[in-house]
Coordinates of C-alpha atoms in Angstrom, one line a residue:
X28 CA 27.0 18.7 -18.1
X29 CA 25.5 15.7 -17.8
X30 CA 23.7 14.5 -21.1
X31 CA 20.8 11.7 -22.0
X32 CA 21.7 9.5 -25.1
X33 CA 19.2 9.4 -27.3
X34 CA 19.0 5.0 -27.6
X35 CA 18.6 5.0 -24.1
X36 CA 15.2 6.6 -24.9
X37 CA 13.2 3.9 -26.5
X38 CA 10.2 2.2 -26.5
X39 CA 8.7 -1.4 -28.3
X40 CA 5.2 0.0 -29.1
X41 CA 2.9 -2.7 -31.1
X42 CA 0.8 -0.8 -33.6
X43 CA -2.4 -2.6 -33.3
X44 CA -4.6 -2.3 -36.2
X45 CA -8.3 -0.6 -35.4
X46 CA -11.3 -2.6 -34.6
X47 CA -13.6 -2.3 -32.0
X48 CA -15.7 -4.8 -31.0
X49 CA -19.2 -4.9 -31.8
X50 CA -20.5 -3.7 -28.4
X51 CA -18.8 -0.5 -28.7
X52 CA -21.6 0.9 -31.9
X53 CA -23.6 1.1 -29.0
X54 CA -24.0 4.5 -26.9
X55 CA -21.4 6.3 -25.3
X56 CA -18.3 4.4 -24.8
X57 CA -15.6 6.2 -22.5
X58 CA -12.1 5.1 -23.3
X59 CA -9.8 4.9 -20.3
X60 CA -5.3 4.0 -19.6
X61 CA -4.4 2.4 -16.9
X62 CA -0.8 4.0 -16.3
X63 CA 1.4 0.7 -14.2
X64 CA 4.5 2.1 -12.5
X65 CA 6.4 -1.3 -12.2
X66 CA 9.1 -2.8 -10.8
X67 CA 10.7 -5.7 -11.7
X68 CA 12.4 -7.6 -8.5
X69 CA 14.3 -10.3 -10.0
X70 CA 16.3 -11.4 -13.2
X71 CA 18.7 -9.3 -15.4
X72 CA 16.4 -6.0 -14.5
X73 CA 16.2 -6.6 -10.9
X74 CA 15.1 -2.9 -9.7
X75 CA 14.4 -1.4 -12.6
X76 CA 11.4 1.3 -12.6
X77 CA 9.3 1.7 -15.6
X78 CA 5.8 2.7 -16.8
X79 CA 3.4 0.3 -18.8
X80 CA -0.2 0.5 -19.8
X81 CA -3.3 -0.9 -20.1
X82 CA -6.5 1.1 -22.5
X83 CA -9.9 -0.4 -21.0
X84 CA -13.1 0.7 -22.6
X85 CA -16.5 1.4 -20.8
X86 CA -18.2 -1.8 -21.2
X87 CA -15.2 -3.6 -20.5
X88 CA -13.3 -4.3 -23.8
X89 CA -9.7 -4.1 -23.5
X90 CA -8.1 -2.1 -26.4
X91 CA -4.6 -2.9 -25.5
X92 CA -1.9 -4.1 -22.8
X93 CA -4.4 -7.1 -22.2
X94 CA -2.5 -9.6 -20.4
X95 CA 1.0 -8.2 -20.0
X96 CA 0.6 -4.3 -20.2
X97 CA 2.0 -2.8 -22.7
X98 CA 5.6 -0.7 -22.9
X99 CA 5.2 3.1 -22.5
X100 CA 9.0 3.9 -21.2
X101 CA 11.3 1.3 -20.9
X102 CA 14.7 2.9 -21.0
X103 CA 18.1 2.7 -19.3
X104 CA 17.3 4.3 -16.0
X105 CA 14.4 4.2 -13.6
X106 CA 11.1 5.5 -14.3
X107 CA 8.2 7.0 -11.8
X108 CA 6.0 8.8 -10.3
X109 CA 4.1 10.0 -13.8
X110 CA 1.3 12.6 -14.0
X111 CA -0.9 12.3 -17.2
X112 CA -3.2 14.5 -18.9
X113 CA -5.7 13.7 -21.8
X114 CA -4.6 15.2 -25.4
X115 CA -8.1 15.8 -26.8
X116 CA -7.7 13.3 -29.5
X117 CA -7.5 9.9 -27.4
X118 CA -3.5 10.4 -26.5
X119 CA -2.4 11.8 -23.5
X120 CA 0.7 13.3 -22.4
X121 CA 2.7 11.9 -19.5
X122 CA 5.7 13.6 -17.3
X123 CA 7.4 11.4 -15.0
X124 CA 10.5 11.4 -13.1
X125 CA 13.7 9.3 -14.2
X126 CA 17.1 8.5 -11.7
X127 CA 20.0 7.6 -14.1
X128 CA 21.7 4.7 -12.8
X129 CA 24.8 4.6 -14.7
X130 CA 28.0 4.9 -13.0
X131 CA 28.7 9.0 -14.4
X132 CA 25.1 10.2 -13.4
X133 CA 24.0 7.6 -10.5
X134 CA 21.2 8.8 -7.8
X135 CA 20.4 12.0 -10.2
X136 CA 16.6 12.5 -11.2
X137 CA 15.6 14.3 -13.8
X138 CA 12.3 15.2 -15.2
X139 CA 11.0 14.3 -18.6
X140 CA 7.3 14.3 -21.0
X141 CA 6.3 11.8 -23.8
X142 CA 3.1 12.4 -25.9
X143 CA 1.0 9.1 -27.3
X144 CA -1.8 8.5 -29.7
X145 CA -4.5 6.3 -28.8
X146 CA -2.6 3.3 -29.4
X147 CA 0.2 3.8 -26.7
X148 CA 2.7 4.7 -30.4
X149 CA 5.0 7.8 -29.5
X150 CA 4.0 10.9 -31.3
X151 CA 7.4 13.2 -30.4
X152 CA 10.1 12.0 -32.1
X153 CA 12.1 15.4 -33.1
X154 CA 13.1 16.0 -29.7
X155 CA 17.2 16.0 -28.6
X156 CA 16.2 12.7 -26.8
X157 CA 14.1 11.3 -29.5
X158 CA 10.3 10.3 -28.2
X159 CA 11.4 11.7 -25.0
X160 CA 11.5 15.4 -24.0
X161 CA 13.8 16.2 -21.2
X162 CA 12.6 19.0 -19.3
X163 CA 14.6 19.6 -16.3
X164 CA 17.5 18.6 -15.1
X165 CA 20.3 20.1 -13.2
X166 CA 23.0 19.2 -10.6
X167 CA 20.3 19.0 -8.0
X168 CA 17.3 16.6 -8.0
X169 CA 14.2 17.3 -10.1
X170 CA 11.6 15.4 -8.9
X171 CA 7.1 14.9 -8.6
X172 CA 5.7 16.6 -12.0
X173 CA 2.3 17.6 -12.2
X174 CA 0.7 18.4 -15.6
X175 CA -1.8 21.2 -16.4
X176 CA -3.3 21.2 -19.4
X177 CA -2.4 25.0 -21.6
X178 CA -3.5 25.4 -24.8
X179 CA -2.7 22.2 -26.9
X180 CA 0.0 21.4 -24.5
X181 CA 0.7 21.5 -21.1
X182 CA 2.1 23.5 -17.9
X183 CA 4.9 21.4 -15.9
X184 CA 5.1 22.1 -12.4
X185 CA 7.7 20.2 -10.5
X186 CA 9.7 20.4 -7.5
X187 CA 13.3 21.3 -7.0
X188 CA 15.5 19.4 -4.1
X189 CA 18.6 21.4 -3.9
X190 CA 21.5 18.4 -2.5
X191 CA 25.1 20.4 -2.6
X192 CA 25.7 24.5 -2.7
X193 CA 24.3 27.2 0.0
X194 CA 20.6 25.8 -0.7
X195 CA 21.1 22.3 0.7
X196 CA 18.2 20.4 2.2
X197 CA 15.9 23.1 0.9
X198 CA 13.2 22.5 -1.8
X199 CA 11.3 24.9 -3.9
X200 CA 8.9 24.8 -7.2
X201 CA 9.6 25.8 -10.9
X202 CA 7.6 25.5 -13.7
X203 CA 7.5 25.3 -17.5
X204 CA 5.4 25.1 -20.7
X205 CA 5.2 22.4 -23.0
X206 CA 3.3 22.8 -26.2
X207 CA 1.7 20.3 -28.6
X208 CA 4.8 19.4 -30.4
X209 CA 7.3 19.0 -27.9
X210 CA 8.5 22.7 -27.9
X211 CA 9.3 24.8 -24.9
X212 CA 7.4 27.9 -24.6
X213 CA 9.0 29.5 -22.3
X214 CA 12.8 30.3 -22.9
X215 CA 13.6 29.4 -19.5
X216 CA 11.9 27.5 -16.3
X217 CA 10.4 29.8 -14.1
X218 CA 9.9 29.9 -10.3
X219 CA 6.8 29.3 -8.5
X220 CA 7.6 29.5 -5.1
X221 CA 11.5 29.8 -3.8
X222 CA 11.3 31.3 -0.3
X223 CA 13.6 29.8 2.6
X224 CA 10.7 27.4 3.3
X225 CA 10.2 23.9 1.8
X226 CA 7.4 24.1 -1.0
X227 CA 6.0 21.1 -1.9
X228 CA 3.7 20.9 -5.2
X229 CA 0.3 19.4 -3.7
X230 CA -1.8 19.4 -6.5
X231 CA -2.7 21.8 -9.0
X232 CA -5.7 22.8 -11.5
X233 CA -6.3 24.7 -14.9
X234 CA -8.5 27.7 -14.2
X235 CA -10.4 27.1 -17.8
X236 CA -8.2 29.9 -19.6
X237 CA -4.8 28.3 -20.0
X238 CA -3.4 29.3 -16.4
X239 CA -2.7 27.0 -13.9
X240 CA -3.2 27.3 -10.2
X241 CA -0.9 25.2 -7.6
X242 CA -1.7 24.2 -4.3
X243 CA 1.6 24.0 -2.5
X244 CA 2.7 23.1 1.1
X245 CA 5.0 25.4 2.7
X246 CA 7.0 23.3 5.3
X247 CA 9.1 25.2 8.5
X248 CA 11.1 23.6 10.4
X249 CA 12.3 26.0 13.7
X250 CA 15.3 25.7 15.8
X251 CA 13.0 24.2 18.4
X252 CA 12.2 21.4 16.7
X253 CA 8.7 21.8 15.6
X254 CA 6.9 21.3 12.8
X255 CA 4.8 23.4 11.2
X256 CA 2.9 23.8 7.6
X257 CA 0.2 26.5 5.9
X258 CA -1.0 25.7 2.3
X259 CA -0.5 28.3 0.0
X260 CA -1.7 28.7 -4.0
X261 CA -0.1 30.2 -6.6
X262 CA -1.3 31.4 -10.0
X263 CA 0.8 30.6 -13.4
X264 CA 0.1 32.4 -16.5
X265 CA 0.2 30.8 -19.6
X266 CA 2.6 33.4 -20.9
X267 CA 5.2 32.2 -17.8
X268 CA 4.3 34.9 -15.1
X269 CA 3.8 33.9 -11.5
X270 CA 1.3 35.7 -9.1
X271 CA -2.8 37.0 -8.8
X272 CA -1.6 40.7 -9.3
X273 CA -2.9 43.5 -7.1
X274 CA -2.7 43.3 -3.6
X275 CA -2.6 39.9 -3.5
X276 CA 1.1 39.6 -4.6
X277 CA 3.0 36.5 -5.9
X278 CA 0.8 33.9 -3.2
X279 CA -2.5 33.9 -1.3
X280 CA -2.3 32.0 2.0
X281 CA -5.2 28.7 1.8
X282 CA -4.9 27.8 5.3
X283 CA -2.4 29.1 7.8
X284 CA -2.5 28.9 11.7
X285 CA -0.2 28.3 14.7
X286 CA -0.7 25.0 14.4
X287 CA 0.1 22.5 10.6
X288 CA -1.9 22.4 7.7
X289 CA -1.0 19.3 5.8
X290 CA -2.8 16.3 3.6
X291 CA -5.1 18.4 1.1
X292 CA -7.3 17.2 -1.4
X293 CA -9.0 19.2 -4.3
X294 CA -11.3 19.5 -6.9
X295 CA -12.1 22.1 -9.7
X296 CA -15.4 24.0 -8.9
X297 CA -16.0 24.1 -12.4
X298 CA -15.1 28.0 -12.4
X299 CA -11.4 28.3 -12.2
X300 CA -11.3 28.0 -8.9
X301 CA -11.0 24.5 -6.0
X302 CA -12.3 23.3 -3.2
X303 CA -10.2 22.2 -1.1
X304 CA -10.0 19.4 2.3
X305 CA -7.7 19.8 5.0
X306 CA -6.1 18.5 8.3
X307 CA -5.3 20.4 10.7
X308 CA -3.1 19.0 13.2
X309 CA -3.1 20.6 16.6
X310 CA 0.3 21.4 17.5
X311 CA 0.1 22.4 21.1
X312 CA -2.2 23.5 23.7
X313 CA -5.2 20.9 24.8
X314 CA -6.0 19.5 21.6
X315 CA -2.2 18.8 20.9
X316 CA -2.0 15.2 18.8
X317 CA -5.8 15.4 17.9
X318 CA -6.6 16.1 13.7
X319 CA -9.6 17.6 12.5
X320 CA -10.8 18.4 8.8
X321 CA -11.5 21.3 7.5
X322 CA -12.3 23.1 3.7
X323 CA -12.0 26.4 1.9
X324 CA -13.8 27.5 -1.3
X325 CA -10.8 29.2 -3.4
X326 CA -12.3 31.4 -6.6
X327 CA -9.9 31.8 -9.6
X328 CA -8.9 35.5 -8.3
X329 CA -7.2 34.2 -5.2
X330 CA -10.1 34.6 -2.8
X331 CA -11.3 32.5 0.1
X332 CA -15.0 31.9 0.2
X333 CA -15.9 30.2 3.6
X334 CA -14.9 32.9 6.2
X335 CA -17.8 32.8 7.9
X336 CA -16.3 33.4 11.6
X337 CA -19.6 31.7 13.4
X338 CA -19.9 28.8 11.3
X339 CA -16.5 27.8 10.1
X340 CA -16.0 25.7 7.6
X341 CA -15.0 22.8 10.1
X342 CA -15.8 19.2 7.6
X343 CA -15.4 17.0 11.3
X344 CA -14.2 17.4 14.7
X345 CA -14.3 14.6 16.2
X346 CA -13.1 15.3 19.7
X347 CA -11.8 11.1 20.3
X348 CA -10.9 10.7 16.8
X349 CA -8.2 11.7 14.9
X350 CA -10.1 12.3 10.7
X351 CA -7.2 12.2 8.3
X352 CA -7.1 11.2 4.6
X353 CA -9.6 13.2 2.9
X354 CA -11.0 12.6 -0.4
X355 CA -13.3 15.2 -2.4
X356 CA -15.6 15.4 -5.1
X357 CA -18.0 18.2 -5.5
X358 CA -21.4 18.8 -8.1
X359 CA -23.6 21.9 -8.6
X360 CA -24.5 21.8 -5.0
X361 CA -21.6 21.5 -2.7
X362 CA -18.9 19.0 -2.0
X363 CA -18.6 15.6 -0.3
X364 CA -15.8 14.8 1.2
X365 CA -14.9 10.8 2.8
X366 CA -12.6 10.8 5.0
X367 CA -10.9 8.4 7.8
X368 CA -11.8 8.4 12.0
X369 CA -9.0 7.2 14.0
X370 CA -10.3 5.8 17.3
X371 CA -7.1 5.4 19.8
X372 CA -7.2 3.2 22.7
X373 CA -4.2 3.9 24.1
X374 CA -1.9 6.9 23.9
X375 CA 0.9 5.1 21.8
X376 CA -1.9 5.0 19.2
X377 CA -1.5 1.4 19.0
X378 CA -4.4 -0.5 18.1
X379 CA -6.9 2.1 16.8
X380 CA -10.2 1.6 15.1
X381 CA -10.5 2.8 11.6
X382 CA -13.9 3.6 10.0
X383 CA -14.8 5.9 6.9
X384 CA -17.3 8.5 7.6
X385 CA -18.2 11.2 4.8
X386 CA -20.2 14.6 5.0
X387 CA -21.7 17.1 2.6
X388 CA -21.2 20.7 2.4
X389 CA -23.1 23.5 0.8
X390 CA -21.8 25.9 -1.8
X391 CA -21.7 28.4 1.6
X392 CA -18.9 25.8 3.6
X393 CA -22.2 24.5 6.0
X394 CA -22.6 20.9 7.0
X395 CA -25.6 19.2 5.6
X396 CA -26.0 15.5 6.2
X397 CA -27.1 14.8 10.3
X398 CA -28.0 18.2 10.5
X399 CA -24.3 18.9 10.4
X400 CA -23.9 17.7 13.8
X401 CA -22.0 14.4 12.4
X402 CA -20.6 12.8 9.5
X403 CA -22.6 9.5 7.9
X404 CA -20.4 6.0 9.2
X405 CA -19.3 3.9 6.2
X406 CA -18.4 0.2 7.2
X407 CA -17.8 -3.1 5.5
X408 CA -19.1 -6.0 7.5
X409 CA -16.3 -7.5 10.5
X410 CA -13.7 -5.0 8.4
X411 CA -12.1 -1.6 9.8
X412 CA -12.2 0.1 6.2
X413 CA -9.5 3.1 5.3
X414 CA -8.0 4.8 2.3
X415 CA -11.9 6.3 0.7
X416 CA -12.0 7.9 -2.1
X417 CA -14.7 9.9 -2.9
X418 CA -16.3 9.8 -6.8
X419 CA -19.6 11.9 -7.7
X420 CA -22.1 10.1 -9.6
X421 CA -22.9 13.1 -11.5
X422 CA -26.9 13.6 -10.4
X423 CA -26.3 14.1 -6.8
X424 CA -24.9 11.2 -5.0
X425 CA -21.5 9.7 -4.2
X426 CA -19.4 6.9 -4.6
X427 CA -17.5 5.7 -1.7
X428 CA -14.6 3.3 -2.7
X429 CA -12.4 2.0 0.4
X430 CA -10.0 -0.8 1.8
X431 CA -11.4 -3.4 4.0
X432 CA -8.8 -4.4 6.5
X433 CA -9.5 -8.1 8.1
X434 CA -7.9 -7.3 11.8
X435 CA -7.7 -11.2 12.2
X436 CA -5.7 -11.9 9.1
X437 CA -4.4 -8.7 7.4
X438 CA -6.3 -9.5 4.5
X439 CA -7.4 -6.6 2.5
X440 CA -10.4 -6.0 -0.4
X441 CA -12.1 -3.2 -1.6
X442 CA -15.1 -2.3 -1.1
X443 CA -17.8 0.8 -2.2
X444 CA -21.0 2.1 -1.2
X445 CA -23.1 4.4 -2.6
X446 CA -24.6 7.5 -1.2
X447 CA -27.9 9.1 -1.7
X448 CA -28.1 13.3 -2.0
X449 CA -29.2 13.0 1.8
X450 CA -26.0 10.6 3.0
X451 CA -28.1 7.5 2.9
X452 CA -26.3 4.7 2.5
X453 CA -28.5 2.5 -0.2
X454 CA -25.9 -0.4 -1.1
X455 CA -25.5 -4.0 0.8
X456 CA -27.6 -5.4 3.6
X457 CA -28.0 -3.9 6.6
X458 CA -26.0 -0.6 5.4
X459 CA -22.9 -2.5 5.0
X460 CA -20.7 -1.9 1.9
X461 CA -20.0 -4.3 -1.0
X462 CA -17.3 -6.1 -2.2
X463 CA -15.7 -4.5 -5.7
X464 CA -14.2 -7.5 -6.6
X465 CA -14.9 -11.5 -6.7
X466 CA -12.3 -14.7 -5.4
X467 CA -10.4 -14.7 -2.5
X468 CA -7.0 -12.7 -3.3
X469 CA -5.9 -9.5 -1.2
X470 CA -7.0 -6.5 -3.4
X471 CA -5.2 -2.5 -2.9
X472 CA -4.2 0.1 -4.3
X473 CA -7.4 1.4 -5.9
X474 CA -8.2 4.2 -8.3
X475 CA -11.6 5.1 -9.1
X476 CA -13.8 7.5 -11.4
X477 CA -17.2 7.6 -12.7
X478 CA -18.0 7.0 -16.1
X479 CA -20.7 8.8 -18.8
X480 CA -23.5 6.9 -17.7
X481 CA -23.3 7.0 -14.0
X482 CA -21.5 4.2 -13.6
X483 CA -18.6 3.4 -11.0
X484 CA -15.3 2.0 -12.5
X485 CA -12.6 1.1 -9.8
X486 CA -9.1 -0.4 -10.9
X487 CA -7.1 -2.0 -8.2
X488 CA -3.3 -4.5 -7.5
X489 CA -4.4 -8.1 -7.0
X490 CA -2.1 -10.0 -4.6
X491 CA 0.9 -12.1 -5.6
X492 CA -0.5 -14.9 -7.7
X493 CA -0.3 -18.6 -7.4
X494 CA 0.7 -20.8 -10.5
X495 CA -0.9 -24.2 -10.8
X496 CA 2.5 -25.9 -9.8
X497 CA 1.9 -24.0 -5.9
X498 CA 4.7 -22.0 -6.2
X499 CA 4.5 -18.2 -5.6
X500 CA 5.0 -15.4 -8.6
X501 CA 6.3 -12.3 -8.5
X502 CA 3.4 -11.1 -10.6
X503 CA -0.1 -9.1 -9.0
X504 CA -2.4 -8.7 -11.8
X505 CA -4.3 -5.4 -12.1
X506 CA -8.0 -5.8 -12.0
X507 CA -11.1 -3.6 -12.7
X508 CA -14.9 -3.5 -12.3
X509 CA -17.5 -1.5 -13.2
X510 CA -20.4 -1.2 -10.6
X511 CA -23.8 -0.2 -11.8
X512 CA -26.0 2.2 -9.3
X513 CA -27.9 -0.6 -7.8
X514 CA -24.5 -2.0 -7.2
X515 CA -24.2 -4.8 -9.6
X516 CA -20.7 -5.8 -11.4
X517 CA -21.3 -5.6 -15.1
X518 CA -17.7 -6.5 -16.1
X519 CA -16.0 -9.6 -16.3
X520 CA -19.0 -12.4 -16.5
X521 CA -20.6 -13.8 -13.6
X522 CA -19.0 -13.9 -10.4
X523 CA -15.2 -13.0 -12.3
X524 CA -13.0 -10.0 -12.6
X525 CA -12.0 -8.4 -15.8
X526 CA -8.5 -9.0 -15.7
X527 CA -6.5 -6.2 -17.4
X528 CA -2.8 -7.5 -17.0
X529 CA -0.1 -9.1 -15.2
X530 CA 3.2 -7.8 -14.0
X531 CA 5.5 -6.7 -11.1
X532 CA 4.3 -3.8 -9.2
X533 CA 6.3 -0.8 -7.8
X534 CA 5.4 0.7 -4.8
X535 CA 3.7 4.1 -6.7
X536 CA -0.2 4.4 -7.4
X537 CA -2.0 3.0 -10.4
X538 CA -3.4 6.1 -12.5
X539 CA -6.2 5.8 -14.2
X540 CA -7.0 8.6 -17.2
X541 CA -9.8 9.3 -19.1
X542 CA -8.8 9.6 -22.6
X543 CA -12.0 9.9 -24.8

């Protein structure tokens, strides 16, 4: 049995005394962490994984990490992909997965949950591993943990990749229960979805009453060769019991179809239930190679809204354009959902012309903006633009927040644009979308939410940096910006950036987590 030693879990956390600044007696101010999976490419740590933050106010004061991020897990083995869920009290708890690196345990991942105040400081330290609680961890791989918040603690879904024994290759879905204090709930981890399919975790939601709901991807390969993938969701109880009862059984099928379901996006409808964005890739027959996007309106029983047969619920179909990538966000009044059009010019798919396009739906799964006939065209000025994301402003209209891809010099920025209720786009001349950021430094890997006042707050990897000797760091530095809704920065002084911090980036997403 493999075992953790408790000084390998550690952490250097500065206790910074209290004091906000003066602008912060002033309204609503949203409090926000920057979670920074790095990964340090040279010197005595040379591939080490670990996590680090940065806490950023609302009107741009930096409560810690300012600089160099601070230290959330820096321990003796590799640490990634985290998912991170606000306490209620300005901490949040984060689950992330590890791979030991030692020469017993080498090339095993396990998974494991810390909880912090406010200040970044470690509130678990009773646990067998100290600040760290290790959740799962077997002979196989435990791997991609997505938190749910139960109660005062938290549901753990995570995946299982079965690597010796008469499993191998497969890979199903467990889950457990964290409470406040670092205690298990449950006696044992249970089963989510095991069948002699691969189930991959997609996302999941709290339905409002301590349950959680999963959105999982259940991969076939057949002895043809084929692919093939349906979405399926699955209901967890906050007492540890799987399944919608009834009829319904252990799973309801999302999306299934001859052809593959893959790529979904989702957001809470604010009743227990998700909407949820789609490709569907054609698999054979005419359309075979071509993508569209759909949705489905899932209830927190299980059932599928949008069913109507002579109107499906069909977000673009594009017949020369592949859409892929969706992003969602929804209000009182439907969805929005920014997505990417693929235009191929050849059949190798070599050379294609990416744009962002976005359309609405109504709370019945119709098409509003263009009379439904086509989705609004987002562009940035002599840029193809990709990876949106889609933010709600909260009274009706929607953020748009993309990479700008220079074809001539593979530079890349990020850029936003806002639109109306009606799809109009209302930022930049001529329709075109604005710049998030100032100076003339690549810019990727964005994250973006909206913040109390309406207000659009994008985080994003500046490139490699330049000292003033001219010789080339290893550091990006993370930078943010707040965007008013005329489109005006409001962080970071005239024509600057508010710098955040400075390190070596892995190749995992920023996160960015509302705390308070």
């Amino acid at each position: 049995m493999k075992t953790i030693l408790k000084e390998f879990f550690f952490c250097v956390i500065l206790i910074l005394t209290i004091s906000l600044s003066s602008s912060t007696a002033q309204g609503q101010i949203d409090q926000y962490v920057v979670l920074i999976p790095t990964h340090t490419t040279s010197g005595e740590y040379s591939g080490d994984y670990d996590l680090k933050g940065t806490k950023v106010y609302s009107d741009g004061y930096i409560r810690w990490g300012a600089g160099t991020p601070k230290p959330i897990s820096e321990m003796q083995v590799r640490e990634y992909d985290p998912s991170a869920i606000p306490d209620g009290s300005g901490g949040m708890f984060i689950c992330y997965t590890i791979e030991h690196t030692d020469e017993e345990n080498g090339g095993d991942h396990d998974i494991v949950m810390r909880h912090i105040d406010s200040e970044g400081a470690d509130l678990w330290d009773d646990s067998l591993s100290g600040a760290v609680l290790l959740l799962a961890q077997s002979e196989h791989l435990e791997v991609h943990p997505h938190l749910i918040p139960s109660a005062d603690g938290a549901i753990v879904l995570y995946e299982v990749e079965y690597i010796s024994g008469a499993y191998k290759g497969e890979v199903d879905v467990a889950a457990l229960r964290v409470d406040g204090n670092g205690k298990l709930v449950w006696e044992n981890a249970i089963w989510v979805a095991n069948s002699d399919r691969h189930e991959r975790i997609v996302d999941a939601w709290s339905d409002g009453y301590g349950n959680a709901i999963a959105l999982i991807q259940r991969n076939n390969n057949s002895d043809k060769g084929t692919f093939s993938g349906d979405l399926v969701a699955v209901k967890i109880s906050s007492e540890g019991i799987t399944g919608w009862g009834g009829a319904k059984g252990n799973l309801v099928v999302v999306a299934g179809s001859p052809h593959s379901e893959e790529n979904p996006a989702i957001v809470p409808d604010g009743q227990g239930g998700a909407f949820i964005a789609y490709e569907l890739h054609y698999t054979s027959g005419t359309r075979a190679g071509d993508v569209d996007l759909i949705a489905q309106h899932l209830t927190v029983n299980g059932d599928r809204l949008w069913l109507d047969p002579e109107n499906p619920p069909v977000i673009s179909s594009n017949p020369r354009a592949r859409e892929l990538s969706p992003s969602i966000t929804a209000d009182s009044a439907g969805i929005t959902v920014a997505f990417e059009m693929v235009f191929d010019d050849d059949k190798a798919k070599e050379n294609s012309l990416r744009v962002v396009a976005a359309q609405r739906m109504d709370q019945n799964g119709y098409r509003v903006w263009n009379g439904g006939d086509k989705p609004q065209v987002i562009l940035a000025k002599n840029r193809g633009v990709e990876k949106p994301i889609a933010v709600s402003d909260r009274n009706g209209g929607t953020y748009i927040v993309m990479e700008g891809v220079d074809s001539a010099t593979g530079d890349r920025d990020i850029f936003a644009q806002y639109l109306d209720k009606n799809g109009k786009r209302s930022w930049g001349k001529e329709g075109y979308s604005l710049p998030v950021f100032f100076g003339p430094m690549p810019e990727s890997n964005a994250c973006a939410t909206v913040d109390s006042y309406g207000g659009l707050i994008v985080v994003a990897v500046e490139g490699i940096t330049y000292r003033l000797e001219s010789t080339k760091s290893n550091d990006s530095t993370i930078i943010a910006q707040r965007m008013n809704s005329k489109g005006e920065a409001t962080w970071g002084g005239s024509d600057a950036n508010l710098i955040l911090s400075r390190c070596q980036i892995g190749e995992y997403k920023l996160k960015l987590i509302r705390t308070k």
